[in-house]
Amino acid sequence: MSNKKFNVAVAGATGAVGNQMITCLEERNFPVKSIKFLASRRSVGRKLDYKGNAIPVEELKEDSFKGFDIALFSAGGGTSEKFAPFAAQDGCVVVDNSSAWRMDPKVPLVVPEVNPHAIAQYTHKGIIANPNCSTIQMVVPLHPLHKKYGIKRIVVSTYQAVSGTGKKAVDELDAQTRSILNFKSYETEVYPHPIAFNCLPHIDVFLENGYTKEEMKMLHETRKILEDDTIGVTATTVRVPVFYGHSESINIETIEHVSAEAVRALLEKTSGVKVVDDPHNNIYPLAIDAAGQDLTLVGRIREDESISNGINMWVVADNIRKGAATNTVQIAEILAKDYL
Ligand code: A2P
């Protein structure tokens, strides 16, 4: 094993995902030679902990990446679009959690359990994209099914936690819940409607076709990661008053027939998946169980009796960990081990 260590920058280090990226680097013992935390000018003066050391936050600038090997970005699409090319130009490979580069044909879009080979394509632009949180947890269990039985069509409805929107949204759900329970007035700033005690069928912006951008990401990103443009995906994405952990109801139409039993057996041995499926004892995947861990929980596996080749399942994962930070750090690990 190589003992090589790397100079690592985290852009968006003060945010919900950036903070978790730092924790993941620590927990997974990433081979760090030096580490740098970047955010907006507002955060200069703050310090963030890394393995017991208080590291000052620096302002993200065009020349922030000189002498750095790997940058993990989670500072929003516009920031990635602007600054990732400067990092790449300075020889610092970017693993980007925003949607800015995901559909660029020259940028690989990677879920390590599914298409780690795509990382090799990083050389085109010096950028690797991390998929959308809802797509990651969907393709982890669907990839082995697609390989073995072929997936024709996916119908998915999501129940997404507010942490996916960022720290401000976590604070807004907290504040609204407390205010409503205490009969006080409350502010609604992050979402167009109150999120406490509510469900919003609206994630990201609405497009011409009536879908939201989040819903279309689930189609385009799934096709890119599974390397199959014939798969149909129709999604309804919903924000729910949950802090951490996205849940998804997924209906799959396969090309070859597969029983619920065979799906369960296949997923039992799929890397990154934990089958949690004993409904008679009230055991099924829950957001509060997924939160804080890296596995994608799959349960309620059953045959869709309305079609000849259909499967239903309920899939839950921590959107900040596997849906964002962990997946990004896993990509960086493969990059560091096999390519740098
Ligand atoms: P800051 O804390 O200084 O605003 P979240 O998704 O939780 O809202 O976090 C967003 C992250 O992206 C934060 O770390 C935020 O830094 C950072 N960020 C947002 N805009 C910029 C920018 N223009 N330049 C650098 N970092 C930014």
mmCIF file of C-alpha atoms and ligand atoms in Angstrom:
data_model
loop_
_atom_site.group_PDB
_atom_site.id
_atom_site.type_symbol
_atom_site.label_atom_id
_atom_site.label_comp_id
_atom_site.label_asym_id
_atom_site.label_seq_id
_atom_site.Cartn_x
_atom_site.Cartn_y
_atom_site.Cartn_z
ATOM 1 C CA MET A 1 0.000 0.000 0.000
ATOM 2 C CA SER A 2 1.252 3.473 -0.888
ATOM 3 C CA ASN A 3 1.950 5.841 1.988
ATOM 4 C CA LYS A 4 1.316 8.859 -0.183
ATOM 5 C CA LYS A 5 -0.427 11.769 1.524
ATOM 6 C CA PHE A 6 -2.312 14.643 -0.057
ATOM 7 C CA ASN A 7 -2.920 18.354 0.354
ATOM 8 C CA VAL A 8 -6.707 18.594 0.624
ATOM 9 C CA ALA A 9 -8.971 21.666 0.401
ATOM 10 C CA VAL A 10 -12.648 21.712 1.414
ATOM 11 C CA ALA A 11 -14.641 24.494 -0.282
ATOM 12 C CA GLY A 12 -17.897 25.276 1.533
ATOM 13 C CA ALA A 13 -16.394 23.907 4.762
ATOM 14 C CA THR A 14 -18.806 25.869 6.988
ATOM 15 C CA GLY A 15 -21.931 24.421 5.324
ATOM 16 C CA ALA A 16 -24.001 21.359 6.249
ATOM 17 C CA VAL A 17 -22.323 19.079 3.679
ATOM 18 C CA GLY A 18 -18.859 20.688 3.924
ATOM 19 C CA ASN A 19 -18.825 20.099 7.665
ATOM 20 C CA GLN A 20 -19.778 16.467 7.174
ATOM 21 C CA MET A 21 -17.032 16.117 4.546
ATOM 22 C CA ILE A 22 -14.516 17.143 7.222
ATOM 23 C CA THR A 23 -15.943 14.535 9.608
ATOM 24 C CA CYS A 24 -15.813 11.857 6.886
ATOM 25 C CA LEU A 25 -12.163 12.671 6.094
ATOM 26 C CA GLU A 26 -11.400 12.252 9.815
ATOM 27 C CA GLU A 27 -13.496 9.111 10.345
ATOM 28 C CA ARG A 28 -12.161 7.345 7.266
ATOM 29 C CA ASN A 29 -8.584 8.386 7.987
ATOM 30 C CA PHE A 30 -8.069 9.949 4.580
ATOM 31 C CA PRO A 31 -4.314 10.294 3.853
ATOM 32 C CA VAL A 32 -4.130 14.043 4.532
ATOM 33 C CA LYS A 33 -0.768 15.823 4.405
ATOM 34 C CA SER A 34 -2.292 19.269 4.937
ATOM 35 C CA ILE A 35 -5.873 20.536 4.987
ATOM 36 C CA LYS A 36 -7.400 23.893 4.128
ATOM 37 C CA PHE A 37 -10.941 25.096 4.798
ATOM 38 C CA LEU A 38 -12.532 27.574 2.387
ATOM 39 C CA ALA A 39 -15.828 29.470 2.527
ATOM 40 C CA SER A 40 -17.164 32.929 1.718
ATOM 41 C CA ARG A 41 -15.604 36.114 3.114
ATOM 42 C CA ARG A 42 -18.345 36.082 5.806
ATOM 43 C CA SER A 43 -16.703 33.104 7.494
ATOM 44 C CA VAL A 44 -13.154 34.440 7.642
ATOM 45 C CA GLY A 45 -12.197 34.559 11.317
ATOM 46 C CA ARG A 46 -14.041 31.317 12.134
ATOM 47 C CA LYS A 47 -12.096 28.186 13.013
ATOM 48 C CA LEU A 48 -13.105 24.597 12.322
ATOM 49 C CA ASP A 49 -11.763 21.530 14.056
ATOM 50 C CA TYR A 50 -9.779 18.856 12.239
ATOM 51 C CA LYS A 51 -8.459 16.004 14.382
ATOM 52 C CA GLY A 52 -8.214 18.254 17.428
ATOM 53 C CA ASN A 53 -6.619 21.203 15.609
ATOM 54 C CA ALA A 54 -8.487 24.488 15.132
ATOM 55 C CA ILE A 55 -8.000 25.432 11.484
ATOM 56 C CA PRO A 56 -8.884 28.995 10.363
ATOM 57 C CA VAL A 57 -11.415 29.323 7.547
ATOM 58 C CA GLU A 58 -9.999 31.163 4.532
ATOM 59 C CA GLU A 59 -11.859 33.021 1.802
ATOM 60 C CA LEU A 60 -12.323 30.975 -1.376
ATOM 61 C CA LYS A 61 -10.335 32.683 -4.118
ATOM 62 C CA GLU A 62 -9.087 31.892 -7.595
ATOM 63 C CA ASP A 63 -5.604 31.086 -6.305
ATOM 64 C CA SER A 64 -6.739 29.069 -3.253
ATOM 65 C CA PHE A 65 -5.683 25.754 -4.794
ATOM 66 C CA LYS A 66 -2.014 26.293 -5.672
ATOM 67 C CA GLY A 67 -0.004 23.367 -4.278
ATOM 68 C CA PHE A 68 -3.168 21.373 -3.428
ATOM 69 C CA ASP A 69 -3.923 17.890 -4.814
ATOM 70 C CA ILE A 70 -7.642 17.374 -4.139
ATOM 71 C CA ALA A 71 -10.495 19.824 -3.488
ATOM 72 C CA LEU A 72 -13.881 18.725 -2.186
ATOM 73 C CA PHE A 73 -16.497 21.311 -3.153
ATOM 74 C CA SER A 74 -19.909 21.894 -1.605
ATOM 75 C CA ALA A 75 -20.462 25.624 -1.863
ATOM 76 C CA GLY A 76 -23.358 25.779 -4.359
ATOM 77 C CA GLY A 77 -23.516 25.468 -8.138
ATOM 78 C CA GLY A 78 -22.467 29.009 -9.020
ATOM 79 C CA THR A 79 -19.390 28.825 -6.792
ATOM 80 C CA SER A 80 -18.340 25.468 -8.282
ATOM 81 C CA GLU A 81 -18.882 26.711 -11.796
ATOM 82 C CA LYS A 82 -16.649 29.692 -11.123
ATOM 83 C CA PHE A 83 -13.898 28.211 -8.954
ATOM 84 C CA ALA A 84 -13.546 24.516 -9.930
ATOM 85 C CA PRO A 85 -11.786 25.400 -13.230
ATOM 86 C CA PHE A 86 -9.207 27.482 -11.295
ATOM 87 C CA ALA A 87 -8.495 24.514 -9.024
ATOM 88 C CA ALA A 88 -8.194 22.153 -12.006
ATOM 89 C CA GLN A 89 -5.912 24.594 -13.791
ATOM 90 C CA ASP A 90 -3.585 24.486 -10.792
ATOM 91 C CA GLY A 91 -3.491 20.672 -10.916
ATOM 92 C CA CYS A 92 -5.878 20.211 -7.990
ATOM 93 C CA VAL A 93 -8.552 17.598 -8.849
ATOM 94 C CA VAL A 94 -12.061 18.693 -7.832
ATOM 95 C CA VAL A 95 -14.732 16.351 -6.489
ATOM 96 C CA ASP A 96 -17.816 18.527 -6.705
ATOM 97 C CA ASN A 97 -21.047 17.998 -4.830
ATOM 98 C CA SER A 98 -23.064 20.648 -6.705
ATOM 99 C CA SER A 99 -25.139 20.101 -9.840
ATOM 100 C CA ALA A 100 -22.892 22.428 -11.900
ATOM 101 C CA TRP A 101 -20.818 19.759 -13.703
ATOM 102 C CA ARG A 102 -22.895 16.593 -13.390
ATOM 103 C CA MET A 103 -24.227 16.424 -16.936
ATOM 104 C CA ASP A 104 -21.069 17.694 -18.636
ATOM 105 C CA PRO A 105 -20.117 14.804 -20.965
ATOM 106 C CA LYS A 106 -16.464 15.359 -20.092
ATOM 107 C CA VAL A 107 -17.044 15.113 -16.344
ATOM 108 C CA PRO A 108 -17.572 11.683 -14.749
ATOM 109 C CA LEU A 109 -20.584 11.309 -12.430
ATOM 110 C CA VAL A 110 -19.715 8.679 -9.880
ATOM 111 C CA VAL A 111 -21.234 6.428 -7.228
ATOM 112 C CA PRO A 112 -18.335 4.239 -6.086
ATOM 113 C CA GLU A 113 -20.478 1.095 -5.609
ATOM 114 C CA VAL A 114 -21.852 1.481 -9.166
ATOM 115 C CA ASN A 115 -19.386 3.035 -11.655
ATOM 116 C CA PRO A 116 -15.974 3.537 -10.012
ATOM 117 C CA HIS A 117 -14.322 2.966 -13.420
ATOM 118 C CA ALA A 118 -15.720 6.342 -14.585
ATOM 119 C CA ILE A 119 -13.289 8.152 -12.252
ATOM 120 C CA ALA A 120 -10.591 7.562 -14.908
ATOM 121 C CA GLN A 121 -12.350 10.213 -17.023
ATOM 122 C CA TYR A 122 -11.364 12.942 -14.542
ATOM 123 C CA THR A 123 -8.386 13.797 -16.750
ATOM 124 C CA HIS A 124 -10.590 15.627 -19.287
ATOM 125 C CA LYS A 125 -11.415 18.566 -17.021
ATOM 126 C CA GLY A 126 -9.842 17.768 -13.654
ATOM 127 C CA ILE A 127 -13.356 17.555 -12.199
ATOM 128 C CA ILE A 128 -15.437 14.621 -10.913
ATOM 129 C CA ALA A 129 -19.091 15.180 -10.056
ATOM 130 C CA ASN A 130 -20.961 13.756 -7.105
ATOM 131 C CA PRO A 131 -24.578 12.941 -8.012
ATOM 132 C CA ASN A 132 -27.718 14.346 -6.447
ATOM 133 C CA CYS A 133 -28.548 12.809 -3.046
ATOM 134 C CA SER A 134 -31.838 11.247 -4.187
ATOM 135 C CA THR A 135 -30.170 9.685 -7.220
ATOM 136 C CA ILE A 136 -27.283 8.173 -5.234
ATOM 137 C CA GLN A 137 -29.485 6.234 -2.826
ATOM 138 C CA MET A 138 -31.678 5.039 -5.695
ATOM 139 C CA VAL A 139 -28.901 3.685 -7.941
ATOM 140 C CA VAL A 140 -27.038 1.878 -5.140
ATOM 141 C CA PRO A 141 -29.754 -0.831 -4.826
ATOM 142 C CA LEU A 142 -30.978 -0.620 -8.437
ATOM 143 C CA HIS A 143 -27.587 -1.194 -10.076
ATOM 144 C CA PRO A 144 -27.366 -4.957 -9.276
ATOM 145 C CA LEU A 145 -30.994 -5.401 -10.376
ATOM 146 C CA HIS A 146 -30.303 -3.631 -13.641
ATOM 147 C CA LYS A 147 -27.237 -5.774 -14.291
ATOM 148 C CA LYS A 148 -29.058 -9.040 -13.636
ATOM 149 C CA TYR A 149 -32.631 -8.439 -14.817
ATOM 150 C CA GLY A 150 -32.568 -5.185 -16.814
ATOM 151 C CA ILE A 151 -34.566 -2.160 -15.697
ATOM 152 C CA LYS A 152 -37.073 -0.774 -18.172
ATOM 153 C CA ARG A 153 -38.761 1.916 -16.100
ATOM 154 C CA ILE A 154 -38.590 3.483 -12.640
ATOM 155 C CA VAL A 155 -41.421 5.378 -10.921
ATOM 156 C CA VAL A 156 -40.099 7.119 -7.834
ATOM 157 C CA SER A 157 -41.571 9.422 -5.178
ATOM 158 C CA THR A 158 -39.218 10.988 -2.661
ATOM 159 C CA TYR A 159 -39.689 12.222 0.901
ATOM 160 C CA GLN A 160 -36.673 14.494 1.331
ATOM 161 C CA ALA A 161 -35.202 15.950 4.512
ATOM 162 C CA VAL A 162 -34.637 19.685 4.917
ATOM 163 C CA SER A 163 -30.878 19.279 5.522
ATOM 164 C CA GLY A 164 -30.608 18.747 1.746
ATOM 165 C CA THR A 165 -31.388 22.453 1.347
ATOM 166 C CA GLY A 166 -28.633 23.475 3.785
ATOM 167 C CA LYS A 167 -28.201 24.785 7.297
ATOM 168 C CA LYS A 168 -30.736 27.596 6.975
ATOM 169 C CA ALA A 169 -33.481 25.101 6.158
ATOM 170 C CA VAL A 170 -32.631 22.976 9.205
ATOM 171 C CA ASP A 171 -32.939 26.105 11.349
ATOM 172 C CA GLU A 172 -36.215 27.080 9.666
ATOM 173 C CA LEU A 173 -37.900 23.712 10.344
ATOM 174 C CA ASP A 174 -36.682 23.865 13.939
ATOM 175 C CA ALA A 175 -37.900 27.448 14.483
ATOM 176 C CA GLN A 176 -41.270 26.927 12.765
ATOM 177 C CA THR A 177 -41.983 23.740 14.726
ATOM 178 C CA ARG A 178 -41.236 25.420 18.049
ATOM 179 C CA SER A 179 -43.295 28.514 17.136
ATOM 180 C CA ILE A 180 -46.343 26.570 15.941
ATOM 181 C CA LEU A 181 -46.345 24.351 19.040
ATOM 182 C CA ASN A 182 -46.188 27.503 21.190
ATOM 183 C CA PHE A 183 -48.929 29.347 19.232
ATOM 184 C CA LYS A 184 -46.423 31.993 18.097
ATOM 185 C CA SER A 185 -46.012 33.631 14.693
ATOM 186 C CA TYR A 186 -43.182 32.371 12.485
ATOM 187 C CA GLU A 187 -41.106 33.321 9.444
ATOM 188 C CA THR A 188 -41.044 31.445 6.124
ATOM 189 C CA GLU A 189 -37.865 32.341 4.248
ATOM 190 C CA VAL A 190 -36.176 29.273 2.785
ATOM 191 C CA TYR A 191 -39.225 27.604 1.203
ATOM 192 C CA PRO A 192 -42.261 29.294 -0.411
ATOM 193 C CA HIS A 193 -44.550 27.708 2.235
ATOM 194 C CA PRO A 194 -44.163 26.573 5.842
ATOM 195 C CA ILE A 195 -42.284 23.256 6.031
ATOM 196 C CA ALA A 196 -43.245 22.401 9.624
ATOM 197 C CA PHE A 197 -46.256 20.020 9.699
ATOM 198 C CA ASN A 198 -46.362 20.168 5.898
ATOM 199 C CA CYS A 199 -45.158 18.438 2.686
ATOM 200 C CA LEU A 200 -44.016 20.472 -0.327
ATOM 201 C CA PRO A 201 -44.158 18.790 -3.763
ATOM 202 C CA HIS A 202 -41.478 21.187 -4.907
ATOM 203 C CA ILE A 203 -37.698 20.665 -4.825
ATOM 204 C CA ASP A 204 -35.499 22.996 -6.878
ATOM 205 C CA VAL A 205 -37.067 25.118 -9.623
ATOM 206 C CA PHE A 206 -39.984 24.258 -11.905
ATOM 207 C CA LEU A 207 -39.163 23.646 -15.582
ATOM 208 C CA GLU A 208 -41.159 24.147 -18.792
ATOM 209 C CA ASN A 209 -42.361 20.506 -18.767
ATOM 210 C CA GLY A 210 -44.016 20.876 -15.338
ATOM 211 C CA TYR A 211 -41.398 18.809 -13.543
ATOM 212 C CA THR A 212 -38.923 20.261 -11.057
ATOM 213 C CA LYS A 213 -35.205 20.300 -11.789
ATOM 214 C CA GLU A 214 -34.707 17.774 -8.962
ATOM 215 C CA GLU A 215 -37.126 15.382 -10.702
ATOM 216 C CA MET A 216 -35.322 15.705 -14.023
ATOM 217 C CA LYS A 217 -31.944 15.209 -12.293
ATOM 218 C CA MET A 218 -33.205 11.789 -11.183
ATOM 219 C CA LEU A 219 -33.805 10.837 -14.828
ATOM 220 C CA HIS A 220 -30.642 12.234 -16.408
ATOM 221 C CA GLU A 221 -28.234 11.301 -13.612
ATOM 222 C CA THR A 222 -29.584 7.729 -13.330
ATOM 223 C CA ARG A 223 -29.053 7.185 -17.054
ATOM 224 C CA LYS A 224 -25.529 8.603 -16.910
ATOM 225 C CA ILE A 225 -24.456 6.569 -13.856
ATOM 226 C CA LEU A 226 -26.027 3.293 -15.047
ATOM 227 C CA GLU A 227 -24.686 4.013 -18.548
ATOM 228 C CA ASP A 228 -28.030 3.229 -20.154
ATOM 229 C CA ASP A 229 -30.125 5.875 -21.926
ATOM 230 C CA THR A 230 -33.039 3.486 -22.474
ATOM 231 C CA ILE A 231 -34.154 3.478 -18.819
ATOM 232 C CA GLY A 232 -37.326 5.487 -18.214
ATOM 233 C CA VAL A 233 -37.517 7.425 -14.947
ATOM 234 C CA THR A 234 -40.478 9.461 -13.752
ATOM 235 C CA ALA A 235 -40.102 11.193 -10.390
ATOM 236 C CA THR A 236 -42.116 13.260 -7.909
ATOM 237 C CA THR A 237 -39.837 14.869 -5.340
ATOM 238 C CA VAL A 238 -41.301 16.093 -2.070
ATOM 239 C CA ARG A 239 -39.768 18.024 0.832
ATOM 240 C CA VAL A 240 -41.009 16.722 4.193
ATOM 241 C CA PRO A 241 -40.504 17.958 7.768
ATOM 242 C CA VAL A 242 -37.638 15.577 8.542
ATOM 243 C CA PHE A 243 -34.192 16.879 9.489
ATOM 244 C CA TYR A 244 -31.905 14.100 8.216
ATOM 245 C CA GLY A 245 -32.527 11.129 5.890
ATOM 246 C CA HIS A 246 -34.297 10.945 2.543
ATOM 247 C CA SER A 247 -36.890 8.202 1.966
ATOM 248 C CA GLU A 248 -37.991 6.970 -1.453
ATOM 249 C CA SER A 249 -40.847 4.829 -2.698
ATOM 250 C CA ILE A 250 -39.463 3.127 -5.805
ATOM 251 C CA ASN A 251 -41.417 1.088 -8.352
ATOM 252 C CA ILE A 252 -39.316 -0.757 -10.919
ATOM 253 C CA GLU A 253 -40.412 -2.497 -14.081
ATOM 254 C CA THR A 254 -37.798 -5.059 -15.062
ATOM 255 C CA ILE A 255 -37.180 -6.655 -18.446
ATOM 256 C CA GLU A 256 -36.884 -10.178 -17.017
ATOM 257 C CA HIS A 257 -39.192 -11.394 -14.278
ATOM 258 C CA VAL A 258 -37.768 -11.325 -10.761
ATOM 259 C CA SER A 259 -39.390 -12.378 -7.494
ATOM 260 C CA ALA A 260 -39.314 -10.290 -4.316
ATOM 261 C CA GLU A 261 -37.340 -13.137 -2.738
ATOM 262 C CA ALA A 262 -34.649 -12.969 -5.447
ATOM 263 C CA VAL A 263 -34.412 -9.173 -5.093
ATOM 264 C CA ARG A 264 -33.967 -9.533 -1.329
ATOM 265 C CA ALA A 265 -31.251 -12.183 -1.816
ATOM 266 C CA LEU A 266 -29.401 -10.040 -4.362
ATOM 267 C CA LEU A 267 -29.542 -6.919 -2.193
ATOM 268 C CA GLU A 268 -28.378 -8.863 0.891
ATOM 269 C CA LYS A 269 -25.004 -9.208 -0.833
ATOM 270 C CA THR A 270 -24.833 -5.757 -2.435
ATOM 271 C CA SER A 271 -22.071 -3.507 -1.161
ATOM 272 C CA GLY A 272 -23.381 -0.370 0.591
ATOM 273 C CA VAL A 273 -26.892 -1.821 1.062
ATOM 274 C CA LYS A 274 -28.561 -3.107 4.227
ATOM 275 C CA VAL A 275 -31.812 -5.000 3.808
ATOM 276 C CA VAL A 276 -34.211 -4.004 6.612
ATOM 277 C CA ASP A 277 -37.341 -5.917 5.729
ATOM 278 C CA ASP A 278 -39.411 -7.651 8.380
ATOM 279 C CA PRO A 279 -42.731 -5.790 8.157
ATOM 280 C CA HIS A 280 -44.631 -8.273 10.363
ATOM 281 C CA ASN A 281 -42.414 -7.143 13.217
ATOM 282 C CA ASN A 282 -42.718 -3.452 12.171
ATOM 283 C CA ILE A 283 -39.176 -3.498 10.813
ATOM 284 C CA TYR A 284 -38.555 -1.409 7.705
ATOM 285 C CA PRO A 285 -36.140 1.426 6.772
ATOM 286 C CA LEU A 286 -36.617 4.648 8.742
ATOM 287 C CA ALA A 287 -34.994 8.058 8.311
ATOM 288 C CA ILE A 288 -34.119 8.203 12.014
ATOM 289 C CA ASP A 289 -32.223 4.911 11.683
ATOM 290 C CA ALA A 290 -30.432 5.871 8.447
ATOM 291 C CA ALA A 291 -29.278 9.221 9.869
ATOM 292 C CA GLY A 292 -25.651 9.104 10.971
ATOM 293 C CA GLN A 293 -24.655 6.030 8.948
ATOM 294 C CA ASP A 294 -23.433 5.346 5.427
ATOM 295 C CA LEU A 295 -25.543 2.374 4.382
ATOM 296 C CA THR A 296 -28.561 2.608 2.096
ATOM 297 C CA LEU A 297 -31.442 0.839 3.836
ATOM 298 C CA VAL A 298 -33.880 -1.132 1.664
ATOM 299 C CA GLY A 299 -37.151 -2.721 2.754
ATOM 300 C CA ARG A 300 -40.841 -3.226 1.931
ATOM 301 C CA ILE A 301 -39.586 -5.305 -1.006
ATOM 302 C CA ARG A 302 -42.622 -6.741 -2.762
ATOM 303 C CA GLU A 303 -43.899 -7.626 -6.199
ATOM 304 C CA ASP A 304 -46.031 -5.091 -8.040
ATOM 305 C CA GLU A 305 -49.134 -7.158 -8.716
ATOM 306 C CA SER A 306 -50.452 -4.685 -11.294
ATOM 307 C CA ILE A 307 -47.825 -5.613 -13.926
ATOM 308 C CA SER A 308 -46.019 -8.818 -14.876
ATOM 309 C CA ASN A 309 -42.430 -7.723 -14.050
ATOM 310 C CA GLY A 310 -42.616 -5.192 -11.246
ATOM 311 C CA ILE A 311 -40.994 -4.632 -7.861
ATOM 312 C CA ASN A 312 -41.736 -2.066 -5.163
ATOM 313 C CA MET A 313 -39.318 -1.022 -2.440
ATOM 314 C CA TRP A 314 -38.744 1.654 0.216
ATOM 315 C CA VAL A 315 -35.212 3.043 0.258
ATOM 316 C CA VAL A 316 -33.747 5.332 2.930
ATOM 317 C CA ALA A 317 -30.296 6.908 3.359
ATOM 318 C CA ASP A 318 -28.606 9.783 5.165
ATOM 319 C CA ASN A 319 -28.712 12.514 2.520
ATOM 320 C CA ILE A 320 -25.792 14.432 4.030
ATOM 321 C CA ARG A 321 -23.586 11.344 4.416
ATOM 322 C CA LYS A 322 -24.108 8.762 1.595
ATOM 323 C CA GLY A 323 -26.146 11.303 -0.371
ATOM 324 C CA ALA A 324 -23.306 13.850 -0.325
ATOM 325 C CA ALA A 325 -20.225 13.894 1.938
ATOM 326 C CA THR A 326 -19.461 10.170 2.216
ATOM 327 C CA ASN A 327 -19.919 9.584 -1.506
ATOM 328 C CA THR A 328 -17.579 12.520 -2.241
ATOM 329 C CA VAL A 329 -14.903 11.226 0.142
ATOM 330 C CA GLN A 330 -15.272 7.667 -1.256
ATOM 331 C CA ILE A 331 -14.600 9.086 -4.748
ATOM 332 C CA ALA A 332 -11.574 10.985 -3.402
ATOM 333 C CA GLU A 333 -10.271 7.762 -1.823
ATOM 334 C CA ILE A 334 -10.338 5.892 -5.139
ATOM 335 C CA LEU A 335 -8.831 8.891 -6.923
ATOM 336 C CA ALA A 336 -6.004 9.089 -4.374
ATOM 337 C CA LYS A 337 -5.347 5.342 -4.328
ATOM 338 C CA ASP A 338 -5.567 4.528 -8.026
ATOM 339 C CA TYR A 339 -4.923 7.714 -9.982
ATOM 340 C CA LEU A 340 -2.803 10.319 -8.154
HETATM 341 P P1 A2P B 1 -20.409 30.684 4.286
HETATM 342 O O1 A2P B 1 -20.704 29.887 5.516
HETATM 343 O O2 A2P B 1 -19.209 31.563 4.452
HETATM 344 O O3 A2P B 1 -21.604 31.390 3.702
HETATM 345 P P2 A2P B 1 -25.093 25.341 3.108
HETATM 346 O O4 A2P B 1 -25.346 24.454 1.921
HETATM 347 O O5 A2P B 1 -25.198 24.605 4.422
HETATM 348 O O6 A2P B 1 -25.937 26.576 3.065
HETATM 349 O O7 A2P B 1 -23.561 25.819 2.976
HETATM 350 C C1 A2P B 1 -23.045 26.488 1.853
HETATM 351 C C2 A2P B 1 -21.529 26.590 1.946
HETATM 352 O O8 A2P B 1 -21.034 27.251 0.775
HETATM 353 C C3 A2P B 1 -21.029 27.414 3.127
HETATM 354 O O9 A2P B 1 -19.788 26.907 3.559
HETATM 355 C C4 A2P B 1 -20.846 28.805 2.497
HETATM 356 O O10 A2P B 1 -19.921 29.617 3.169
HETATM 357 C C5 A2P B 1 -20.283 28.393 1.150
HETATM 358 N N1 A2P B 1 -20.455 29.457 0.161
HETATM 359 C C6 A2P B 1 -21.618 29.975 -0.303
HETATM 360 N N2 A2P B 1 -21.373 30.942 -1.214
HETATM 361 C C7 A2P B 1 -20.030 31.032 -1.329
HETATM 362 C C8 A2P B 1 -19.138 31.852 -2.105
HETATM 363 N N3 A2P B 1 -19.597 32.752 -2.973
HETATM 364 N N4 A2P B 1 -17.803 31.665 -1.943
HETATM 365 C C9 A2P B 1 -17.341 30.740 -1.089
HETATM 366 N N5 A2P B 1 -18.127 29.931 -0.330
HETATM 367 C C10 A2P B 1 -19.439 30.082 -0.448
#
